[in-house]
Each structure stands twice: as C-alpha cells, then as structure tokens.
XYZ file of C-alpha atoms in Angstrom:
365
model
C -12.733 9.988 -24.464
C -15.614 8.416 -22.334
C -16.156 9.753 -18.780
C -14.910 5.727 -17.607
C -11.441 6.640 -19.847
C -11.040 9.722 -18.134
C -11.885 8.687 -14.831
C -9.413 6.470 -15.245
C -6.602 8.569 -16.619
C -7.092 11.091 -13.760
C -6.775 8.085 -10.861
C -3.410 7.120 -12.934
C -2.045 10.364 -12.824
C -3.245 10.611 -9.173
C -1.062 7.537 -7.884
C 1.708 8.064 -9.846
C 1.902 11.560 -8.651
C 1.453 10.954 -5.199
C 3.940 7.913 -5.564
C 6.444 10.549 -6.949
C 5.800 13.474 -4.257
C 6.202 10.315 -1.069
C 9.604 9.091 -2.895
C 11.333 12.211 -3.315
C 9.680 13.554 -0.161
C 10.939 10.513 1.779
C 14.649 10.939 0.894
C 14.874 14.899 0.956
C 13.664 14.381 4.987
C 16.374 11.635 5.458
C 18.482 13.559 4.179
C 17.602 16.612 6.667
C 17.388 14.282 9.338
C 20.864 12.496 8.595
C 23.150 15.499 8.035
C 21.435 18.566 9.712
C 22.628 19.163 13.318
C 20.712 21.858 13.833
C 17.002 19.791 13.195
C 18.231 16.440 14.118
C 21.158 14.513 15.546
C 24.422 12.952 14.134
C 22.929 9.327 15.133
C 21.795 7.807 11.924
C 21.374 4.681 13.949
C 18.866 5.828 16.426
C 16.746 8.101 13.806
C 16.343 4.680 11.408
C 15.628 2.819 14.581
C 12.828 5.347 15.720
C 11.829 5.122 11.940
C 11.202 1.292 12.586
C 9.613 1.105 15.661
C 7.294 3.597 14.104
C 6.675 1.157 11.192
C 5.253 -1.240 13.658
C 3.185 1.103 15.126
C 1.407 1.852 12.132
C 1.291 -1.585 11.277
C -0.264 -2.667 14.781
C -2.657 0.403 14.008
C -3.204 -1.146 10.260
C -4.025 -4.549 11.382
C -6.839 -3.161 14.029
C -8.458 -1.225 11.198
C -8.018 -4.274 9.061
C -9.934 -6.482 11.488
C -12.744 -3.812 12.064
C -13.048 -4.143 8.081
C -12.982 -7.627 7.818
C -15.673 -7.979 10.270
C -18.366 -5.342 9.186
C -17.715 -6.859 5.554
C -18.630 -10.461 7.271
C -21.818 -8.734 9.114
C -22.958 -6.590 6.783
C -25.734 -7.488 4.562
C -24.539 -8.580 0.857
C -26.976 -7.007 -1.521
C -26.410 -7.595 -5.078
C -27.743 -4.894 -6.906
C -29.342 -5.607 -10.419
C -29.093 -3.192 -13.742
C -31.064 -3.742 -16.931
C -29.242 -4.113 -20.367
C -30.627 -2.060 -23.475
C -32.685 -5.196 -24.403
C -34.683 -4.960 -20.441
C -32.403 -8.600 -19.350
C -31.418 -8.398 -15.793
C -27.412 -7.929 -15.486
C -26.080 -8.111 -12.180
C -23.883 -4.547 -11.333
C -20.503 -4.849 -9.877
C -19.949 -6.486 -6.081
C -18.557 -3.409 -3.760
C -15.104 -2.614 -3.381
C -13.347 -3.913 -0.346
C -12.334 -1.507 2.279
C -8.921 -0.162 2.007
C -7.590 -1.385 5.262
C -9.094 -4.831 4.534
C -5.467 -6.017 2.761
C -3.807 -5.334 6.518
C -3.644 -8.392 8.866
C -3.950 -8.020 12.490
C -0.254 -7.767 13.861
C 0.854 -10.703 16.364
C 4.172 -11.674 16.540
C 5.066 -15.671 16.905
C 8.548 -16.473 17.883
C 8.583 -19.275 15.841
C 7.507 -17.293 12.631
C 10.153 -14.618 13.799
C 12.910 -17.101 14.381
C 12.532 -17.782 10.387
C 12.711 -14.335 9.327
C 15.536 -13.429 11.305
C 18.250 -13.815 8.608
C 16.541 -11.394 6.144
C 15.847 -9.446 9.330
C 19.494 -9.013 9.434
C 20.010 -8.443 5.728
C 16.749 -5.759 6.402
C 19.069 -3.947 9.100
C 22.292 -3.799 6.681
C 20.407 -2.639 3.663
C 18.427 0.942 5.532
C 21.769 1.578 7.310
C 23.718 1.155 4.405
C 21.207 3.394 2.462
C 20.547 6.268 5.598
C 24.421 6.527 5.485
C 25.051 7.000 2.099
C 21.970 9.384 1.761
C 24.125 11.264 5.470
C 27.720 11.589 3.291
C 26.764 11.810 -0.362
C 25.062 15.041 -2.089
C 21.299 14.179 -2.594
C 21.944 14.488 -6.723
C 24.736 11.759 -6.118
C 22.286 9.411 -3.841
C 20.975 7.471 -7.140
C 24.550 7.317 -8.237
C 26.128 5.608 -5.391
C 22.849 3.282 -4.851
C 23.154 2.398 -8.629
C 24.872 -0.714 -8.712
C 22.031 -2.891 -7.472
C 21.033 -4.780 -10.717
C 24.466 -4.943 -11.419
C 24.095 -7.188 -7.876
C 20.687 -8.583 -8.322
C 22.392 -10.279 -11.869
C 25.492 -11.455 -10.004
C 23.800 -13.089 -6.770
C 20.947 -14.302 -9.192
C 23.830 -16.308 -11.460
C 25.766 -17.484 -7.872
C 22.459 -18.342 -6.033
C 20.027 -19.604 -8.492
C 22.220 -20.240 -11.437
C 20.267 -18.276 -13.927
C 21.892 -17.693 -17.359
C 22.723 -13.944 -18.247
C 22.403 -12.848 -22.093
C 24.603 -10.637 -23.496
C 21.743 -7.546 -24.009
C 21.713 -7.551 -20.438
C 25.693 -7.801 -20.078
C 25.332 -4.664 -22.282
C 23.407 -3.139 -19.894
C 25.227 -3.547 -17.094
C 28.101 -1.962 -18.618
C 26.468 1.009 -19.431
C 25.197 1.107 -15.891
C 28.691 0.614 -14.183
C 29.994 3.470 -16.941
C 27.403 5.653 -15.419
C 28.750 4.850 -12.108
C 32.314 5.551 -12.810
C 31.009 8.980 -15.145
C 29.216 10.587 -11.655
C 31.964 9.085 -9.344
C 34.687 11.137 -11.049
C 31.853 14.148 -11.941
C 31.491 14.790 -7.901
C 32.523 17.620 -6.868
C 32.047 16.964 -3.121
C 33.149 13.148 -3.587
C 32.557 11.332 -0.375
C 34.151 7.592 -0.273
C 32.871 6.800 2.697
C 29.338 7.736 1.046
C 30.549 6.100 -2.376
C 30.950 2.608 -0.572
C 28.057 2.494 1.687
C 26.089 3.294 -1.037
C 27.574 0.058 -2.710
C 26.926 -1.920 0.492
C 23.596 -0.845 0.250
C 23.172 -1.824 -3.644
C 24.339 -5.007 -2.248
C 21.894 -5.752 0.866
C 19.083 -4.793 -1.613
C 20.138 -7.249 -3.477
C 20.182 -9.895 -0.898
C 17.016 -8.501 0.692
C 15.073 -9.541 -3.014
C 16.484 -13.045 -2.289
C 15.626 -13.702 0.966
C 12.646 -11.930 0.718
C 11.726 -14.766 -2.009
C 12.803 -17.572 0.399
C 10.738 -16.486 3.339
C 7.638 -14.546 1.961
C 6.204 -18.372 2.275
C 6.566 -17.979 6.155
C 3.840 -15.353 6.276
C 1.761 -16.888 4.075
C 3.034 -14.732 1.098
C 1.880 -11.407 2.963
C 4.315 -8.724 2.517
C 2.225 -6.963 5.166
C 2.720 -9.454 7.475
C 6.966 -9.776 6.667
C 7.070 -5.396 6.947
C 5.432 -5.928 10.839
C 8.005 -9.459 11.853
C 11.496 -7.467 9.681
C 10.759 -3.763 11.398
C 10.057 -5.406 15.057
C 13.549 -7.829 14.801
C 14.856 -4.510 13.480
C 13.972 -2.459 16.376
C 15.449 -4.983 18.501
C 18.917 -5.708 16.666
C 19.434 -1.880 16.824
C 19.616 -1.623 20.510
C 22.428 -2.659 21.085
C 24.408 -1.269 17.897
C 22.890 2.401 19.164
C 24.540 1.748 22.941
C 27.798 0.658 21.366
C 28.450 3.768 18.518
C 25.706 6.130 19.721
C 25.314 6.366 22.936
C 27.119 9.309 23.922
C 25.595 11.524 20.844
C 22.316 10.795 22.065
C 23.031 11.749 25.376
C 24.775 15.142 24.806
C 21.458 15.749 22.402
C 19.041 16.881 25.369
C 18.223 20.072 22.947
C 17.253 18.331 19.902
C 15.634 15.048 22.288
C 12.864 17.501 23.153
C 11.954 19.495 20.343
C 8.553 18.441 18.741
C 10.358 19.866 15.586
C 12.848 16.787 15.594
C 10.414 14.338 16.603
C 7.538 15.550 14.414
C 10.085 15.293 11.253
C 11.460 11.787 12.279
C 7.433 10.645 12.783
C 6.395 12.064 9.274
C 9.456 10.014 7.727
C 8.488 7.428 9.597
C 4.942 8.121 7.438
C 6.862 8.288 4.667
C 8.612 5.294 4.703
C 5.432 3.091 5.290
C 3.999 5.193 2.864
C 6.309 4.292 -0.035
C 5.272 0.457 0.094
C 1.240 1.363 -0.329
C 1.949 3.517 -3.259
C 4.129 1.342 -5.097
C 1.643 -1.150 -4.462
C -1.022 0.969 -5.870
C 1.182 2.405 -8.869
C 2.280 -1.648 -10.306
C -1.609 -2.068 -9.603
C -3.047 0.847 -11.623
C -0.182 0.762 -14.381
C 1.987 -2.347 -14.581
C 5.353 -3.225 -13.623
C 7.031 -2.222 -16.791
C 5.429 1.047 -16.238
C 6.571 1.472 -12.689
C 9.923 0.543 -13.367
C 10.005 3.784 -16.122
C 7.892 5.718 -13.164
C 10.774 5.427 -10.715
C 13.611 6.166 -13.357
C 11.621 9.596 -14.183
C 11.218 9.597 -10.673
C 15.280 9.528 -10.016
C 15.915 11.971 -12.570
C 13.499 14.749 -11.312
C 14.747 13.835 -7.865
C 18.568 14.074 -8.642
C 17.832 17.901 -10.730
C 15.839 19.395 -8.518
C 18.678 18.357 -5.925
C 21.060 20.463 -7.833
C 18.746 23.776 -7.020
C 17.450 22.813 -3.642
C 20.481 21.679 -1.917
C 22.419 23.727 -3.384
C 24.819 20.806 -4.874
C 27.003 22.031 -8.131
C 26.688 20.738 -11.222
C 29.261 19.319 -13.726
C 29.142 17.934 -16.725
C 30.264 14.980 -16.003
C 28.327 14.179 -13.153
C 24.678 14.914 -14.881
C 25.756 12.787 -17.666
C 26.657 9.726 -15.155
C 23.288 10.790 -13.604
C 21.468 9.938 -17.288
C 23.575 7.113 -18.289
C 22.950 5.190 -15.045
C 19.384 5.806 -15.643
C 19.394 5.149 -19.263
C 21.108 1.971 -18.532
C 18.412 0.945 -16.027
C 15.509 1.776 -18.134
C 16.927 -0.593 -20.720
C 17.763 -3.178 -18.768
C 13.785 -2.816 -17.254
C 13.060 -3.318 -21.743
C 15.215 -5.998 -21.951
C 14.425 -8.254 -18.830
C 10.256 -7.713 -19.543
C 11.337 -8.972 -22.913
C 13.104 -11.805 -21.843
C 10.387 -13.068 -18.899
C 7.918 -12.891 -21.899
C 9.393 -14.946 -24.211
C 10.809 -17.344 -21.100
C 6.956 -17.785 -20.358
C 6.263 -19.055 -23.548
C 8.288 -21.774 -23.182
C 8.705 -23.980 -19.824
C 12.530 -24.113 -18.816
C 14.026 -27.478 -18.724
C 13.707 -29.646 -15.934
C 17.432 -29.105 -14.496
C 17.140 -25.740 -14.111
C 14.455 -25.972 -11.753
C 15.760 -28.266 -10.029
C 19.055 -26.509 -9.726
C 16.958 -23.147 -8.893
C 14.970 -24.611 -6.197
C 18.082 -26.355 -4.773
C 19.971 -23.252 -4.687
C 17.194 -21.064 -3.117
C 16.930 -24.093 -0.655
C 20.401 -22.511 0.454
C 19.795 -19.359 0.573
C-alpha cells in the first residue's frame, strides 16, 4: 500500500471514528441530562431549548470565522505552484485547500426568509422533543427501537406526498423492520409507553422534517448551514412559551441545579455535540459515500444499544437484543435495496407524469 493509500485509510478511519464517538456521545449526555435529577432538571423543554439557542451561537460564531476565511482567501496572493513530470514537462500541483470554516455563511436573519421556513421550523420543534422525550422514558438500549419506525414513515409520506411507487423488496423490508419493532417492544423489561409513542412521534416528524426540508432548502439557497441558523433561532422562539406553560414551576424550584457550572457545562458540551453531529456526517458521506454511511450508523446503533446494556445498567433479554438486530438488519437492507433501486432509476428518466405529479405534490407540501 502506497503512503497516498494509507494516508487515506487512516483519515477514513479518523472521521468515521470520531463520527461514532460524537453520536453515541451525544445521546448518552441527553440521556443524563433528560432523566438525572441530580445533574440536571426534569424540564426536557428548557434543556433542548438551551441546546438551540446554543446552536445559533455557534453558528453566529461559524459565520464570523467563515467571513474572515472568505476574505483572506480573496486577499491573499494565488500562487500556483509548478512540479515537473518524469519526462522534465511542467505540471501544475494541486490549488490549496479551502479553509475549513469557509463552507459557513455569515448568520443574518431576514424575516421574510424566516417567514418561509417557519412550517418546517415547527415540524423541527416536534421532531427534537419527540426524540429528547423518548431518549427521558425509554432505556438507552431501547432508544433505536422506539425511533425505528422512520423509513417505515419516510415510505408512507413519500407514496401520500409525492406519489412514488413502492416495490415489494422494500415492502419486505419494512416488515422485517416493524417485526423488529414489535420483537424489542415485547423484549423490554422496563417498557415505557409513554417512551414507546413519543419515540413513534418522533419517527414521524423525522419523516416530515426530510420533506420539508426538500421544499425549503431552495429558500437558503440550498445551504443547510444557512436552514440549521433560521430552524434553531424560530426554535428558540416557539419554545418560550411552551417552557412558561409546562415548565415553569420546575425551573423555578431548580435554583440548585440553575447554578451549577456542572449542569450548564454538560448542557453546553451537548449543545457541542449536537452541532457537532451535522459536520461529521457531512465529512463521513464525503470521505466514504452514502451507502457507506448508512452501514456506519447501523454499526453505529448496534455498538450504541450493547454497550447501553453494561453502562446503564439496562437488562438484557432475549427477545429484546434480537428486536435490537432485526430492526437493524432490516434497515441495512432496505439502505441495499433503495441504492439499488436509485441506480437503476438513473439509468432511465421516469415518465413525464410522474414528475409532474411529484413536483405538484411537493408544491403542497
């Protein structure tokens, strides 16, 4: 192997480990956040709140660097150094790399732009409740359980919304993923409906988040960036007054925990976190592919869900590790058979009243 190959091989195993260690790192501190009294507060509300409004920060941070970037890349001189091939010809090298806070715009919020975002804003606010309250009343090695019904949802709103057809191989795989569902759901020893259904809620809101997020990614001229700073600003906002309403007297009999620099330092490094998780799945899809970061983050759940069982203390049963695998397995094919599908669908253009009837629908959306 040349020293290029294994160059490369180490900055692979380098993103998708650190990709791996902010994931599971991320939802272990939710978790302590959301259910441990003693560290933080029974206000799941106010901690994802604080967890947004921190988002923006960063961003607004971000978006300063990014424009200090931008601008010494403009000013600086562009030299364009020149190598010599084996036969003394004149081969220019490679331009530099771009800084790594270039890709972050500055952060200014337009009304008008914000106005347009506001209904996946509130789809945004639905889907990280619905996920910080399953992750507060299910076991962490249950958390991938409960959330698992989300392609089961990304098929169904995909066939109502854009009227795409579904084969049977992925039919197939739905069933096996639903089967998994059903195999951990009666596994659980510490079964938590309340936990079951917002983690179904959630499945659904992600769902609707990959739609919308579609429909208005235009908006901000396709920057994702951009869409993160306008969704976690409306966010902060639309939680204010759902925090007064069911919160407000938690927070307020919470002076002891309000002013320890242990509570806030572990709701500003999942704040971290959570930012975080976007950068490195950027950077894992970018030095692997999709396919590959789709079987990534199924490795990802597994290791997440076992080490749960010795961390956390949760107890094991036989059914419930076998609906942990089959809802995985299930999701791992279904990542084979959909890659499959989009390549052979790009080999051959779909007919004319299909896109119509997709654009029409996500017209409506």
């Amino acid at each position: 192997m040349s020293e290029a190959s294994q160059a490369q091989a180490v900055y692979i195993a380098s993103v998708v480990g650190t990709y791996w260690v902010v994931s599971i790192s991320m939802v272990y501190l939710n978790k302590i956040l959301m259910s441990n009294e003693g560290i933080s507060i029974p206000a799941p509300l106010f901690v994802t709140w604080y967890q947004c409004v921190f988002t923006v920060l960063i961003c607004w941070v971000a978006g300063l660097c990014g424009q200090r970037a931008q601008k010494n890349a403009a000013t600086s001189p562009q030299y364009s150094a020149v190598m010599t091939n084996e036969n003394g010809e004149s081969v220019p090298s490679n331009p530099p790399k771009p800084s790594f806070f270039a890709q972050f715009p500055k952060a200014e919020y337009v009304m008008g732009t914000a106005k347009k975002i506001f209904p996946l804003s509130l789809v945004f606010v639905g889907m990280i409740t619905f996920n910080n309250l399953c992750l507060k009343w299910v076991e962490v090695s249950f958390y991938n359980v409960a959330r698992s019904l989300t392609i089961v949802f990304n098929v169904f709103l995909s066939r109502v919304f854009l009227g795409m057809p579904t084969s049977c191989k992925t039919l197939v795989c739905l069933g096996i993923v639903i089967l998994g569902f059903l195999m951990g759901s009666h596994g659980e020893l510490n079964f938590s409906l309340l936990g079951t259904l917002a983690g179904i809620m959630s499945s659904l809101f992600v769902s609707l988040n990959s739609i919308f997020t579609k429909k208005v990614l235009p908006v901000v001229d396709d920057n994702h960036w951009k869409l993160t700073f306008y969704n976690n600003v409306n966010a902060s906002v639309l939680f204010i007054p759902l925090i007064i309403i069911f919160e407000g007297d938690v927070i307020m009999n919470a002076q002891e925990q309000l002013t320890s620099s242990a509570f806030w330092s572990a709701m500003s490094v999942a704040g971290f976190f959570g930012f975080s998780i976007g950068i490195v799945t950027v950077l894992q899809i970018k030095a692997t592919s999709p396919l590959t970061h789709n079987i990534s983050g199924t490795a990802k759940a597994a290791l997440q869900s076992l080490m749960a069982f010795y961390i956390w203390g949760n107890q094991p049963t036989v059914m419930g590790v076998l609906g942990i695998f089959t809802v995985l397995g299930g999701s791992l094919i279904y990542t084979f058979v959909k890659m499959s599908e989009n390549a052979k669908n790009a080999q051959s253009q779909p007919p004319a009243p299909l896109l119509q009837k997709e654009q029409e629908m996500t017209s409506k959306v």
